[in-house]
PDB file of C-alpha atoms in Angstrom:
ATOM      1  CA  UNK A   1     -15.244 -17.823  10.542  1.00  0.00           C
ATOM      2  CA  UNK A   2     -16.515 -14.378   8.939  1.00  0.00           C
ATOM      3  CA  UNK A   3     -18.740 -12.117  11.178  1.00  0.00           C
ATOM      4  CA  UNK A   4     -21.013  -9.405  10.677  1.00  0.00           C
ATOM      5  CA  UNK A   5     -19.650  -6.347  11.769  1.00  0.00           C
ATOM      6  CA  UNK A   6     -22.137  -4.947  14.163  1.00  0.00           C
ATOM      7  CA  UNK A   7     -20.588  -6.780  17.345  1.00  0.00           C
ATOM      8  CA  UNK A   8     -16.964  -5.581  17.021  1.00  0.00           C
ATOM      9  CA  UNK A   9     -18.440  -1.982  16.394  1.00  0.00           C
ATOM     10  CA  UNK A  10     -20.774  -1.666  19.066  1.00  0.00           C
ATOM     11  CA  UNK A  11     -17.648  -3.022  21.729  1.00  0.00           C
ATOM     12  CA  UNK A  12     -15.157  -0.484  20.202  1.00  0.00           C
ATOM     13  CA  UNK A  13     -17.488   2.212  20.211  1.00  0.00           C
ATOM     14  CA  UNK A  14     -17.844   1.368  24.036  1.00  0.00           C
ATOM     15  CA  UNK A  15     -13.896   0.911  24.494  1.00  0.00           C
ATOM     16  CA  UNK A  16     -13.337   4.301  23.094  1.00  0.00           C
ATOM     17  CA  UNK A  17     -11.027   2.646  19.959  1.00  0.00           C
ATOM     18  CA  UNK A  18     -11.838   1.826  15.866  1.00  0.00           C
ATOM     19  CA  UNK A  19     -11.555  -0.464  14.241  1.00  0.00           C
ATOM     20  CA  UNK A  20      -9.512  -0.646  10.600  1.00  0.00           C
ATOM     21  CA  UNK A  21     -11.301  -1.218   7.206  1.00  0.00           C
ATOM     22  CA  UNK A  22      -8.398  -2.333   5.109  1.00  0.00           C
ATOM     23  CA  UNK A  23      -9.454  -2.605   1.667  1.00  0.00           C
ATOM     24  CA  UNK A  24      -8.560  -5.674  -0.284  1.00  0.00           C
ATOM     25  CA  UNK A  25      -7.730  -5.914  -4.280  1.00  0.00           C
ATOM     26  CA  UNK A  26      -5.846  -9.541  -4.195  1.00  0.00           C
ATOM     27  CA  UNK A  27      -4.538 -12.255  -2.855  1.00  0.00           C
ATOM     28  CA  UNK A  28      -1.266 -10.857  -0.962  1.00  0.00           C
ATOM     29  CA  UNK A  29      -3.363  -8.097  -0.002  1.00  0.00           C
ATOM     30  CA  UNK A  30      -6.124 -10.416   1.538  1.00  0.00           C
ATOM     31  CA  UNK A  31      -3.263 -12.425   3.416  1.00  0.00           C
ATOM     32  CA  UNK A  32      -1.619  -9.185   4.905  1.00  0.00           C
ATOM     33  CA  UNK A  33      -4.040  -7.818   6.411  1.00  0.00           C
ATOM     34  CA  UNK A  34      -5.412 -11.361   7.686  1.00  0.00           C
ATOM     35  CA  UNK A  35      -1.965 -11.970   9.068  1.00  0.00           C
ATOM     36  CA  UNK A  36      -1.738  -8.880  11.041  1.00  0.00           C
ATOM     37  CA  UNK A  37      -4.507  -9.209  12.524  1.00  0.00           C
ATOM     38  CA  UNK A  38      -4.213 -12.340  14.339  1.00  0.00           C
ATOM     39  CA  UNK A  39      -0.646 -11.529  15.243  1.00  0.00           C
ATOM     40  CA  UNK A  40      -1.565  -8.374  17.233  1.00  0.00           C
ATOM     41  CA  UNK A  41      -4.974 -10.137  18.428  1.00  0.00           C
ATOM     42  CA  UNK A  42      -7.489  -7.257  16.418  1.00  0.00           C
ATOM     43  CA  UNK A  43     -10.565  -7.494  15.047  1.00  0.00           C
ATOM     44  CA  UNK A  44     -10.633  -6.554  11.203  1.00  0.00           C
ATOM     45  CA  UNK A  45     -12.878  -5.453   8.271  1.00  0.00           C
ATOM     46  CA  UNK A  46     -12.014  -6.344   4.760  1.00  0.00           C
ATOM     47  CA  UNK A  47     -13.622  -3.850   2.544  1.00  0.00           C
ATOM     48  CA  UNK A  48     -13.900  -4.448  -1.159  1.00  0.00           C
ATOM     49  CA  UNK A  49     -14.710  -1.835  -3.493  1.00  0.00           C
ATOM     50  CA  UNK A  50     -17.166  -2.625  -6.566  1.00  0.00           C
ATOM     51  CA  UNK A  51     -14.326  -1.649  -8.881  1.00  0.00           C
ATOM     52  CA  UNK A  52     -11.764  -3.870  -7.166  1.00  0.00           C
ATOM     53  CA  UNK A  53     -14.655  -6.705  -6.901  1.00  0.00           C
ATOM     54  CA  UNK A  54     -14.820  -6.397 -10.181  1.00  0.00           C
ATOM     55  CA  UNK A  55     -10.612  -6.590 -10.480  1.00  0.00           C
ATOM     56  CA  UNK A  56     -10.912  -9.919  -8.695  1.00  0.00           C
ATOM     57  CA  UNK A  57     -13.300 -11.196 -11.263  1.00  0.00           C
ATOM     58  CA  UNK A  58     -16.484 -10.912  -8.813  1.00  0.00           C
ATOM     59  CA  UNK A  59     -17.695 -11.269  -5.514  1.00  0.00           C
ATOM     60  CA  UNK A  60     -18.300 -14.435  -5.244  1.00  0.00           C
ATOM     61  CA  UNK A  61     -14.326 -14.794  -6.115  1.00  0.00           C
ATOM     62  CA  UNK A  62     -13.567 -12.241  -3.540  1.00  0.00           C
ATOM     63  CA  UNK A  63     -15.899 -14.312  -0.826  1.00  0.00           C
ATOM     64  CA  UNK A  64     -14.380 -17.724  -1.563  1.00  0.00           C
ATOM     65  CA  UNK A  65     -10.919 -16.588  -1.440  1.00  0.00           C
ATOM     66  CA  UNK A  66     -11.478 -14.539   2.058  1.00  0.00           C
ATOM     67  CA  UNK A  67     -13.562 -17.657   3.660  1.00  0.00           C
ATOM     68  CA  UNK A  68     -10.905 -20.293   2.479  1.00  0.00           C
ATOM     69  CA  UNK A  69      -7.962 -17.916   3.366  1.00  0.00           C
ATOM     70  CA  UNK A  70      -9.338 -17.430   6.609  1.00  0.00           C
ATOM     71  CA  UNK A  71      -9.922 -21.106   7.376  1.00  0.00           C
ATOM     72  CA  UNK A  72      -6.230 -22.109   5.884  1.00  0.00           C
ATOM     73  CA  UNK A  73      -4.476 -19.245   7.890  1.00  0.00           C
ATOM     74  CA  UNK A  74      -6.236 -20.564  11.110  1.00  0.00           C
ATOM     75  CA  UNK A  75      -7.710 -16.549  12.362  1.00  0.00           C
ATOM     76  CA  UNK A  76      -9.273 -16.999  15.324  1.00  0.00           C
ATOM     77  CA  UNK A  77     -10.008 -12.799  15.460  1.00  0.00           C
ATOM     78  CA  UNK A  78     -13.100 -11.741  14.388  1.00  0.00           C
ATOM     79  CA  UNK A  79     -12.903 -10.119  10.737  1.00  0.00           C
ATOM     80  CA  UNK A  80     -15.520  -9.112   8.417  1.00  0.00           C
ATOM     81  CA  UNK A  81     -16.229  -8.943   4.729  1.00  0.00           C
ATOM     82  CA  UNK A  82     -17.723  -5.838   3.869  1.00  0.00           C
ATOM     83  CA  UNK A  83     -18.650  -4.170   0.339  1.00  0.00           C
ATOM     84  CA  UNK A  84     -17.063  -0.520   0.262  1.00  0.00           C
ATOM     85  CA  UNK A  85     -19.228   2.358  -1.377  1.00  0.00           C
ATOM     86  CA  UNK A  86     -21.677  -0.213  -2.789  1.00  0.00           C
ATOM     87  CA  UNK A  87     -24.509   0.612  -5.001  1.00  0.00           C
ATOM     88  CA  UNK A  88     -28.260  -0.458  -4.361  1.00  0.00           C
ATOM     89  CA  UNK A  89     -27.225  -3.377  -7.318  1.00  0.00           C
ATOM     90  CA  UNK A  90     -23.851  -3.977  -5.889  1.00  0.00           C
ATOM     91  CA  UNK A  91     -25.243  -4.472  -2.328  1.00  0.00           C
ATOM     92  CA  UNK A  92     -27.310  -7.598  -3.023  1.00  0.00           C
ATOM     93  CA  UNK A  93     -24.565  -9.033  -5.550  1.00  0.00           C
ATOM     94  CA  UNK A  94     -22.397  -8.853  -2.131  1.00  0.00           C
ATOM     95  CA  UNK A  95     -25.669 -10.137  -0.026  1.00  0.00           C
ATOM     96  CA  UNK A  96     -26.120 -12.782  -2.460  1.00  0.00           C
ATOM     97  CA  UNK A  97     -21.852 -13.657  -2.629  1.00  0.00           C
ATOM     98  CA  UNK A  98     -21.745 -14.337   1.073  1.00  0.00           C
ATOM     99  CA  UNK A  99     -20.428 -11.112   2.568  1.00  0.00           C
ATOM    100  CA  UNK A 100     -21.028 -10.399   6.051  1.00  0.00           C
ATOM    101  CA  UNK A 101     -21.804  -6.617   5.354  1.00  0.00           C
ATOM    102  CA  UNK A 102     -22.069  -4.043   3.233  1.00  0.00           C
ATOM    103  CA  UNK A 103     -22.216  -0.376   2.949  1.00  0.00           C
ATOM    104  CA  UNK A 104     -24.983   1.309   0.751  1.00  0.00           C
ATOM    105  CA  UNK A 105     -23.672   4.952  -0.600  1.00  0.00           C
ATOM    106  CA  UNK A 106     -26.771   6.714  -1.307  1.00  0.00           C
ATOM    107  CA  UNK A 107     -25.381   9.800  -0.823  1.00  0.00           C
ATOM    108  CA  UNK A 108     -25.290  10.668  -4.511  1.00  0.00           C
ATOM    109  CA  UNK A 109     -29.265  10.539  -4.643  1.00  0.00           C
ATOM    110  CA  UNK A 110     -32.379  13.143  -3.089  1.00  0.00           C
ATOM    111  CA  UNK A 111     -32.285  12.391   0.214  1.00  0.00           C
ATOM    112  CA  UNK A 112     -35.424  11.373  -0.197  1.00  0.00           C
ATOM    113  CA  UNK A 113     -34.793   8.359  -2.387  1.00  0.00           C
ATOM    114  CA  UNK A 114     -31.888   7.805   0.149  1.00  0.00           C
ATOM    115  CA  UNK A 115     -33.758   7.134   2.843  1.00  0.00           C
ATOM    116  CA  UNK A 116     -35.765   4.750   0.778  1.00  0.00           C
ATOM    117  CA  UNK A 117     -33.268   2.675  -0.282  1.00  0.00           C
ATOM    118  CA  UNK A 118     -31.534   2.309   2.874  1.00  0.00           C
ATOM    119  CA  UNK A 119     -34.354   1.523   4.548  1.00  0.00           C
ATOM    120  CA  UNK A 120     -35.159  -1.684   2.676  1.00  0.00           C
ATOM    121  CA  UNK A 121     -31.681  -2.332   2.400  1.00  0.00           C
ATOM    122  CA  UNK A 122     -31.027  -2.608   5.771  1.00  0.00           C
ATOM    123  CA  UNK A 123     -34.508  -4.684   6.318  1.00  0.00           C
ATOM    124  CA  UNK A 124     -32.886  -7.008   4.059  1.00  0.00           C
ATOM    125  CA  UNK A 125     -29.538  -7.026   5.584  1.00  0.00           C
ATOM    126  CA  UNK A 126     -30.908  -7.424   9.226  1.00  0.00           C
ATOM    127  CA  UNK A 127     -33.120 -10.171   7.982  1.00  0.00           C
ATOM    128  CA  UNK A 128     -29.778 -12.130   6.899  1.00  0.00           C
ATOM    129  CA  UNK A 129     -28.053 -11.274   9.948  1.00  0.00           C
ATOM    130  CA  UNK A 130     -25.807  -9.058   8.701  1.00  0.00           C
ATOM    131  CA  UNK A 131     -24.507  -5.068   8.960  1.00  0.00           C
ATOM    132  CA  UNK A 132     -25.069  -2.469   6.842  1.00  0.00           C
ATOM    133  CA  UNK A 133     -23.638   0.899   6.550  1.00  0.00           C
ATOM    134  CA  UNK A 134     -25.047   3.965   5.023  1.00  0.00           C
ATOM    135  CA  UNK A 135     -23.763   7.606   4.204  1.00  0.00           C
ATOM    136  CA  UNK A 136     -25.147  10.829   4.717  1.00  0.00           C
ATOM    137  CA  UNK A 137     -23.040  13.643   2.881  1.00  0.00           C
ATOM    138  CA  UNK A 138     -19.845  12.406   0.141  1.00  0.00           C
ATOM    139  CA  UNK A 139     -17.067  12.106   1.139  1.00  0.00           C
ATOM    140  CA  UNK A 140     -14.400  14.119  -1.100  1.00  0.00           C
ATOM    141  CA  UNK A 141     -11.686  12.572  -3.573  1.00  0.00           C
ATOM    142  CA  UNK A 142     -12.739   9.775  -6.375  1.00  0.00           C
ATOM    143  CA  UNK A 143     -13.920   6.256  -5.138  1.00  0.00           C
ATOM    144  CA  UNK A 144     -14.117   4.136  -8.217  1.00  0.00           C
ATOM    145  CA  UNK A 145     -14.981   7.511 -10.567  1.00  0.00           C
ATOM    146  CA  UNK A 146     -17.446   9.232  -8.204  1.00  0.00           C
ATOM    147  CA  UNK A 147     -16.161  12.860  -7.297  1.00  0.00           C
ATOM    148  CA  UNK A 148     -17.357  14.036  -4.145  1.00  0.00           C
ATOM    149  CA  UNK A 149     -15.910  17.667  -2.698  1.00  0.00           C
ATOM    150  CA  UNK A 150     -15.573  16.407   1.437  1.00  0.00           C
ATOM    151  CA  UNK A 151     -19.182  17.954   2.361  1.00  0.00           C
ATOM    152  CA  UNK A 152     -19.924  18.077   5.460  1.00  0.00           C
ATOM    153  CA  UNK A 153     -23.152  16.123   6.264  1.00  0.00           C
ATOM    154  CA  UNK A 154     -26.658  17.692   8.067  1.00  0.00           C
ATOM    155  CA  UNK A 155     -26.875  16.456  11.728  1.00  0.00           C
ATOM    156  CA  UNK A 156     -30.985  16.030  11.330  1.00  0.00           C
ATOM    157  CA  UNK A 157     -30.444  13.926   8.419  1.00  0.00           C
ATOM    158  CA  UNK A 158     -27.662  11.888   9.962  1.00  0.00           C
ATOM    159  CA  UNK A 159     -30.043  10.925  12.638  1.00  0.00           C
ATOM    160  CA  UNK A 160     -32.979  10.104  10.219  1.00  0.00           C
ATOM    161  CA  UNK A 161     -30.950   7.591   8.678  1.00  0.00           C
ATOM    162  CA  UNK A 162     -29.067   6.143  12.174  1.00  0.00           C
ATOM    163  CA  UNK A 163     -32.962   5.721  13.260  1.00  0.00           C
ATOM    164  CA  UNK A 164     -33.411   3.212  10.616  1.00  0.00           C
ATOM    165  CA  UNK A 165     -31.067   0.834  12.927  1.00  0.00           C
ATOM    166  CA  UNK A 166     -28.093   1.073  10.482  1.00  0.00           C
ATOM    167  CA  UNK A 167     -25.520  -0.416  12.098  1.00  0.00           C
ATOM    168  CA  UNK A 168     -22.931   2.179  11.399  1.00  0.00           C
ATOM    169  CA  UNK A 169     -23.027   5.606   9.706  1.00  0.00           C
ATOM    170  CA  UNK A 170     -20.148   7.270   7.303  1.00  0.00           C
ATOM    171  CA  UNK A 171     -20.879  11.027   7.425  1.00  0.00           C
ATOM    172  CA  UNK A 172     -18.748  12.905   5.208  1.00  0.00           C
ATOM    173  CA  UNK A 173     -16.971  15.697   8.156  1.00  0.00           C
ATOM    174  CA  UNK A 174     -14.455  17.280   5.291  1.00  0.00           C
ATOM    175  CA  UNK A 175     -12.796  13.804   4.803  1.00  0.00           C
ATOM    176  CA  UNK A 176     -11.466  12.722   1.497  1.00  0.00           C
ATOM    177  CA  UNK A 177     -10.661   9.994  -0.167  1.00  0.00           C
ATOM    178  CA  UNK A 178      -6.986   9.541  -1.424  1.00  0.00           C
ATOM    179  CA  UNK A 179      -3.786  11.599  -0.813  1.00  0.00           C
ATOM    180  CA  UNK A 180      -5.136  14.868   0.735  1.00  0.00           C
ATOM    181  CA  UNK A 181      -4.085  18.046  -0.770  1.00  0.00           C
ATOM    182  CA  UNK A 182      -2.051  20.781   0.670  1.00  0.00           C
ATOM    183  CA  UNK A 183      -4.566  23.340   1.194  1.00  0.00           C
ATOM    184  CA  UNK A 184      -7.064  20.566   2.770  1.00  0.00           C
ATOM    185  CA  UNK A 185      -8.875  22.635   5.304  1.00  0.00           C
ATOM    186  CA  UNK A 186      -9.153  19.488   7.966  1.00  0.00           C
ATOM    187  CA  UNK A 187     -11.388  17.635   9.730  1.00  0.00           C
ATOM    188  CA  UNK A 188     -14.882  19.464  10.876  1.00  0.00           C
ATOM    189  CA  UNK A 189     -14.597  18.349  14.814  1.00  0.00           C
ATOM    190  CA  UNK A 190     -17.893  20.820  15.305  1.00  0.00           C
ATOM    191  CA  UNK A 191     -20.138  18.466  12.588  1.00  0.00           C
ATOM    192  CA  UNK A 192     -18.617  15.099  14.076  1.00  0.00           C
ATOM    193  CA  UNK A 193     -19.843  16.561  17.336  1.00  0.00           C
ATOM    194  CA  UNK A 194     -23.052  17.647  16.851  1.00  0.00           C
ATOM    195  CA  UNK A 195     -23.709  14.650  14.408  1.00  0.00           C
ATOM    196  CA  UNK A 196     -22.829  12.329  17.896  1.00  0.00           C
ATOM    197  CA  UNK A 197     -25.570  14.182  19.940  1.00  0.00           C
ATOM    198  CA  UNK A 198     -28.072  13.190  17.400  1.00  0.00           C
ATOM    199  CA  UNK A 199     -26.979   9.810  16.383  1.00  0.00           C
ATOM    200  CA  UNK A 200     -25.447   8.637  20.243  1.00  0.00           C
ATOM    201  CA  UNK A 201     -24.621   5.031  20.518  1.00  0.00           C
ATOM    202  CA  UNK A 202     -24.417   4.374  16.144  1.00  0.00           C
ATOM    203  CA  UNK A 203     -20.845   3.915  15.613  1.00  0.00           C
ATOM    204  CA  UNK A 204     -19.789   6.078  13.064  1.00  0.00           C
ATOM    205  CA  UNK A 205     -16.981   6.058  10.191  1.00  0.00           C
ATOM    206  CA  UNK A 206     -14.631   7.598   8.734  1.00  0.00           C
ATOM    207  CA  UNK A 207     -13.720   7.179   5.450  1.00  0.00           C
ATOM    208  CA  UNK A 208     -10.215   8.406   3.921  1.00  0.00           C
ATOM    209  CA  UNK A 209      -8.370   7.173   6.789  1.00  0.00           C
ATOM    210  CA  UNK A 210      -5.000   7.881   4.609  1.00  0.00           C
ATOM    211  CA  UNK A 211      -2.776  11.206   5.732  1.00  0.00           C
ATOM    212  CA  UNK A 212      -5.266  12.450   8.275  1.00  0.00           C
ATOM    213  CA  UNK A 213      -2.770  13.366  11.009  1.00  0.00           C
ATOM    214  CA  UNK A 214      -2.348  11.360  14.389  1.00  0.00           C
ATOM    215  CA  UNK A 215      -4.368  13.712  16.532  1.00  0.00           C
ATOM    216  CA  UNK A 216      -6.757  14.231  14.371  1.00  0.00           C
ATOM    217  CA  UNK A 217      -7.958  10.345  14.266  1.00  0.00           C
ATOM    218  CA  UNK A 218      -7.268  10.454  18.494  1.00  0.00           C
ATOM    219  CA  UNK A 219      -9.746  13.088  18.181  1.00  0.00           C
ATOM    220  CA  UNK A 220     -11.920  11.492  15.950  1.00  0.00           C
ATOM    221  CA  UNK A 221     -12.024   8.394  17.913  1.00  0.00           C
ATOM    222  CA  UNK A 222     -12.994  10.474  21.125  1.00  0.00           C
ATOM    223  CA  UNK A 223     -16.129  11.871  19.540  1.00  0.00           C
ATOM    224  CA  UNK A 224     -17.451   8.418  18.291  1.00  0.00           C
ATOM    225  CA  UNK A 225     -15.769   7.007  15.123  1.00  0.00           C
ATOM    226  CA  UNK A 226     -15.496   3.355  15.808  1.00  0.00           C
ATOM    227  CA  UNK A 227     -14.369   2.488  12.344  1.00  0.00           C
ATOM    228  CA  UNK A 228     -12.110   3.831   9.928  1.00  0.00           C
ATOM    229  CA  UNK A 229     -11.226   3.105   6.547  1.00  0.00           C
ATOM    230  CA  UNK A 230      -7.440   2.654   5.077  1.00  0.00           C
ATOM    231  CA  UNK A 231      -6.863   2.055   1.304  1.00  0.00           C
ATOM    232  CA  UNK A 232      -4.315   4.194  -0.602  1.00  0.00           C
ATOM    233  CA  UNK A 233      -1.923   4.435   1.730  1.00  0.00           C
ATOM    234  CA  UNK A 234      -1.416   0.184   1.754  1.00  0.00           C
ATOM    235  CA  UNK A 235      -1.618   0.712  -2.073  1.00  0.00           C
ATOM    236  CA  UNK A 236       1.326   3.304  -1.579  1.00  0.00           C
ATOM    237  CA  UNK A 237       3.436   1.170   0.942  1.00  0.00           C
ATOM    238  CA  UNK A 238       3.124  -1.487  -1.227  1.00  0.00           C
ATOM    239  CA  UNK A 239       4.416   0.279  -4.541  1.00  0.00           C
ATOM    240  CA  UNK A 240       6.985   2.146  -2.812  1.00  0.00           C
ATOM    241  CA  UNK A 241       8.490  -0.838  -1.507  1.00  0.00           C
ATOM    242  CA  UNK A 242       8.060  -2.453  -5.132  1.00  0.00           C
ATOM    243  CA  UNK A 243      10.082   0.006  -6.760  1.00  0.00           C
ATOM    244  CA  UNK A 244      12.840  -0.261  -4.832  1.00  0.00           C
ATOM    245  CA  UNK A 245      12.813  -3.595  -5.226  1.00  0.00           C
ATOM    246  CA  UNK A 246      12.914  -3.272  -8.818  1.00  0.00           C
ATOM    247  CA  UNK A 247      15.556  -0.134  -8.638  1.00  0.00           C
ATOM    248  CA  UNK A 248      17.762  -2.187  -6.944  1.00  0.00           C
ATOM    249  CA  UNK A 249      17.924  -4.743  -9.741  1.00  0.00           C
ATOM    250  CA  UNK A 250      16.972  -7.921  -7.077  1.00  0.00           C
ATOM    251  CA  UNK A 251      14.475  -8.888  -9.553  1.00  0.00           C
ATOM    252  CA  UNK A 252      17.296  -9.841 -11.709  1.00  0.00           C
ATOM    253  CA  UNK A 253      19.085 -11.535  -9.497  1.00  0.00           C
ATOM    254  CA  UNK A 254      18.517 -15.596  -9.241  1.00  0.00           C
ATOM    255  CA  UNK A 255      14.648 -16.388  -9.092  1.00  0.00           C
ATOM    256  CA  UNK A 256      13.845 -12.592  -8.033  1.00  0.00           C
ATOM    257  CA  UNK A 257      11.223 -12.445 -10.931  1.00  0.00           C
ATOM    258  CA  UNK A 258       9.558 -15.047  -9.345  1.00  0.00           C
ATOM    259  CA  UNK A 259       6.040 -13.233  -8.860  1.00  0.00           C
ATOM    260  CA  UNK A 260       6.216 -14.745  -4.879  1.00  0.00           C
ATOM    261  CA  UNK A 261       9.251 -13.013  -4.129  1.00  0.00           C
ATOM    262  CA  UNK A 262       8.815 -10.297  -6.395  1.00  0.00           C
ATOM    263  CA  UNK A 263       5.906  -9.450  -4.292  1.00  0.00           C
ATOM    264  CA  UNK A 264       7.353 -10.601  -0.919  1.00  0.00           C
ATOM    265  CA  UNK A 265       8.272  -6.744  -0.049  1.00  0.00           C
ATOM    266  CA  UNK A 266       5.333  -4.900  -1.180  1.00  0.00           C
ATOM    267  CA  UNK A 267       3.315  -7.515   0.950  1.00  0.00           C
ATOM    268  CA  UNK A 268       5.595  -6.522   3.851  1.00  0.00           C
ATOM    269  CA  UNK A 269       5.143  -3.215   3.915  1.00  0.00           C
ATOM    270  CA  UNK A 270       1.323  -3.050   3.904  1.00  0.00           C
ATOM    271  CA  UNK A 271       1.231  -5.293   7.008  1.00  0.00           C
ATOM    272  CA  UNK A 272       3.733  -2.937   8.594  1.00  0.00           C
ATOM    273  CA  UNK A 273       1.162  -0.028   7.450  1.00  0.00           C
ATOM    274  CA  UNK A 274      -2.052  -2.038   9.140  1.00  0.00           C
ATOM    275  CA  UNK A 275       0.392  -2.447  12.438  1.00  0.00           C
ATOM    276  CA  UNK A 276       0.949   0.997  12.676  1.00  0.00           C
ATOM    277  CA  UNK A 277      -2.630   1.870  12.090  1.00  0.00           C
ATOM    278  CA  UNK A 278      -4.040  -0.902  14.381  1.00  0.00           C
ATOM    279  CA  UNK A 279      -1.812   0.788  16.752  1.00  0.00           C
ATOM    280  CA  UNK A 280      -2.887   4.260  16.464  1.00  0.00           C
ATOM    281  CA  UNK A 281      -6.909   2.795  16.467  1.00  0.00           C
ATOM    282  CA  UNK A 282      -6.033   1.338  19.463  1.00  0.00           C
ATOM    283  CA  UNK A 283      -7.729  -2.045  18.422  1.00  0.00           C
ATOM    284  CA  UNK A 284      -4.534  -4.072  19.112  1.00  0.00           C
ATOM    285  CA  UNK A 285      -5.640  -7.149  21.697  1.00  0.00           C
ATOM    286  CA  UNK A 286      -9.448  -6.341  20.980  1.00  0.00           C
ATOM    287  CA  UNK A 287     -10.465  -8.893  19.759  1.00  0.00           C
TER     288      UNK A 287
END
């Protein structure tokens, strides 16, 4: 059964550990992740993006598919479904679809017309039982064609929004989305900190979860992220192990086209990428 996010958060926030947003795009993806968890007893949070919603042919696909999988596969851990960067249309397509939660991105907008939005969206969303996330500064890189530069976002305005009774907060602290570059200054520890003063118990998130060194997420985690967010490097484990695949001809060998086993390797190695990140969130036997 799908859950709203807003208990696992609040109990990882208290155990001093996050929990993983892996972000799904299919059906091996979904299964992955799914899989891991319940082998290494974790709570989990499928996120979908609007343009990989749209990939799957909608959310109501994308909700079907997770609810059925989830039933079929027999998880007993508590995982959510959770709309990614969604926009004030996209959230109540997900609301509508059946998600458990979703994230409103308003960061892109006055702050005024922010705090607007999220405030009726999370009315709504509380209403319905379930979470909502909101953001207060973008987060760098490109998420489905938005460009942000990895501000860093304004403590007071942080807490305006976390006193809505959002149920977790993604405030952009240098983070990007994406491979990081080589001159990427690193995480801002000082506006994580003073962001936790204003905002105490709110869990808070960090997006871009891919290539930010070890200690950097232990430190994170410390100062209050309960929740971080994987996608490109599970899209880069699986095309890695793809290619070689391919490269090493197997998909010419006997049935190796066969889409199931074809796929078998790339579907490997992103649930060996969630184990080693459910290991370094410290959310394995959580749940």
């Amino acid at each position: 059964m799908l859950v709203s996010a807003k208990e696992m958060l609040d109990k990882a926030k208290a155990g001093h550990y996050a929990v993983g947003q892996f972000n799904i795009n299919n059906l091996e993806w979904t299964k992955a992740i799914l899989l891991t968890a319940q082998e290494l007893n974790s709570p989990v949070i499928l996120g979908v993006s609007e343009g990989a919603g749209k990939y799957m042919t909608g959310f109501k696909t994308v909700a079907a598919m997770v609810k059925a999988m989830d039933e079929e596969l027999g998880i007993t851990v508590p995982v959510a479904l959770h709309l990614d960067h969604g926009t004030y249309e996209g959230c109540y397509k997900c609301i509508k679809a059946g998600f458990t939660s979703i994230m409103f991105d308003g960061s892109h907008y006055p702050f005024e017309e922010n705090l607007a939005k999220s405030t009726e969206l999370v009315h709504v969303a509380h209403q319905l039982g379930l979470s909502i996330e909101c953001e207060v500064g973008s987060i760098g890189g490109e998420e489905d064609g938005v460009v942000g530069m990895g501000e860093c976002a304004d403590p007071e305005e942080c807490k305006t929004i976390a006193d809505l009774g959002v149920d977790m907060l993604a405030a952009g602290i240098g983070n990007i989305h994406g491979k990081y570059p080589e001159n990427w200054a690193g995480l801002s520890f000082e506006t994580l900190d003073a962001i936790q003063q204003k905002t105490g118990a709110m869990p808070l998130v960090l997006h871009g979860g891919t290539g930010i060194p070890a200690d950097m997420i232990k430190k994170a985690i410390e100062l209050g992220v309960s929740k971080i967010n994987v996608n490109t490097e599970c899209q880069l484990s699986f095309a890695d192990a793809t290619r070689k695949y391919v490269e090493a001809g197997k998909d010419l060998e006997g049935k190796g086209f066969d889409p199931r086993k074809l796929l078998a390797p790339g579907t490997d190695a992103i649930k060996a990428t969630v184990k080693e990140k459910m290991e370094l969130f410290g959310s394995v036997g959580k749940a």
